[in-house]
């Protein structure tokens, strides 16, 4: 009997909304059969991050070669850095029957929704723009002009939430994670 191909799950929202926090609360639920797709980026590694775990950290030349060779499911450039999803790894995991979770920015998510219309798309929103600003400032990793650029971009991204199948407010990370988990489980059941 052939292995059933896994789902492609898009999990996105504006920068600073808490995607990583929420993801960490549901990603280990064995019933979801998830594999986390690791993105590639040209940005500098933050102190707590690990290459090949958080991202594949590459130089600009290597990333542009991947674009040229059509090796990315999606990619975007933001604040002078590229971010993208290597296609071969996503296909390999889905062919193993894993449900592949893409935690990606909105620009990339819309590319994937266009390329893979049956992908399960979930958009995480903040309770308010004031709360989003507080969260981004709380990171203490970026200059104020970068914070303002992220907030401006967030407003534009929030206007695109209707492109997603599901929208969840991250007022309470555990509740948001429970909702994401429920949505994934219901979609798994629907494909059996």
Short mmCIF file of C-alpha atoms in Angstrom, two decimals, residues 80-165:
data_model
loop_
_atom_site.label_atom_id
_atom_site.label_comp_id
_atom_site.label_asym_id
_atom_site.label_seq_id
_atom_site.Cartn_x
_atom_site.Cartn_y
_atom_site.Cartn_z
CA UNK A 80 17.76 43.59 3.26
CA UNK A 81 17.72 39.81 3.83
CA UNK A 82 16.29 36.87 1.91
CA UNK A 83 14.08 34.21 3.52
CA UNK A 84 12.86 31.12 1.67
CA UNK A 85 11.73 27.49 1.79
CA UNK A 86 13.83 24.80 0.09
CA UNK A 87 11.44 22.72 -2.06
CA UNK A 88 13.31 19.40 -2.05
CA UNK A 89 13.10 18.99 1.73
CA UNK A 90 9.36 19.80 1.79
CA UNK A 91 8.65 17.23 -0.94
CA UNK A 92 10.80 14.58 0.77
CA UNK A 93 8.96 14.99 4.09
CA UNK A 94 5.50 15.02 2.50
CA UNK A 95 6.35 11.88 0.51
CA UNK A 96 7.19 10.21 3.86
CA UNK A 97 3.62 10.98 4.97
CA UNK A 98 4.59 13.85 7.27
CA UNK A 99 2.44 16.97 7.54
CA UNK A 100 4.95 19.71 6.75
CA UNK A 101 4.65 22.93 8.73
CA UNK A 102 5.88 26.08 6.99
CA UNK A 103 6.30 28.96 9.41
CA UNK A 104 6.71 31.77 6.90
CA UNK A 105 6.09 35.46 6.28
CA UNK A 106 2.97 36.60 4.44
CA UNK A 107 4.67 37.37 1.10
CA UNK A 108 6.01 33.81 0.93
CA UNK A 109 2.76 32.30 2.20
CA UNK A 110 0.82 33.88 -0.66
CA UNK A 111 3.31 32.35 -3.14
CA UNK A 112 2.73 28.90 -1.60
CA UNK A 113 -1.07 29.34 -1.53
CA UNK A 114 -0.87 30.16 -5.23
CA UNK A 115 1.41 27.16 -6.04
CA UNK A 116 -0.28 24.65 -3.69
CA UNK A 117 -3.99 25.61 -3.48
CA UNK A 118 -4.86 22.65 -1.22
CA UNK A 119 -2.35 23.76 1.44
CA UNK A 120 -3.87 24.37 4.87
CA UNK A 121 -3.29 28.07 5.62
CA UNK A 122 -3.45 29.59 9.12
CA UNK A 123 -2.84 33.28 9.89
CA UNK A 124 -1.92 34.42 13.41
CA UNK A 125 -2.93 37.96 14.37
CA UNK A 126 -2.00 40.05 17.42
CA UNK A 127 -4.73 41.31 19.78
CA UNK A 128 -3.81 44.87 18.70
CA UNK A 129 -1.10 46.83 16.91
CA UNK A 130 -0.04 48.32 20.27
CA UNK A 131 0.56 44.81 21.61
CA UNK A 132 2.51 43.89 18.48
CA UNK A 133 4.76 46.95 18.99
CA UNK A 134 5.30 45.95 22.63
CA UNK A 135 6.30 42.41 21.61
CA UNK A 136 8.74 43.55 18.92
CA UNK A 137 10.33 46.11 21.26
CA UNK A 138 10.54 43.43 23.96
CA UNK A 139 12.92 41.41 21.79
CA UNK A 140 15.52 44.18 22.09
CA UNK A 141 17.24 42.84 18.96
CA UNK A 142 16.54 45.60 16.44
CA UNK A 143 16.97 49.35 16.01
CA UNK A 144 13.88 51.57 16.18
CA UNK A 145 13.82 52.18 12.41
CA UNK A 146 13.68 48.39 11.83
CA UNK A 147 10.91 48.06 14.44
CA UNK A 148 8.92 50.78 12.66
CA UNK A 149 9.49 49.07 9.31
CA UNK A 150 8.23 45.78 10.78
CA UNK A 151 5.10 47.50 12.15
CA UNK A 152 4.39 49.20 8.84
CA UNK A 153 4.75 45.87 7.06
CA UNK A 154 2.51 44.19 9.68
CA UNK A 155 -0.34 46.58 8.90
CA UNK A 156 -0.11 45.71 5.19
CA UNK A 157 0.05 41.98 6.00
CA UNK A 158 -2.99 42.15 8.27
CA UNK A 159 -4.99 43.46 5.30
CA UNK A 160 -4.25 40.13 3.53
CA UNK A 161 -5.57 37.81 6.25
CA UNK A 162 -8.64 37.02 4.13
CA UNK A 163 -6.33 35.07 1.77
CA UNK A 164 -5.97 32.41 4.50
CA UNK A 165 -8.38 29.62 5.34
#
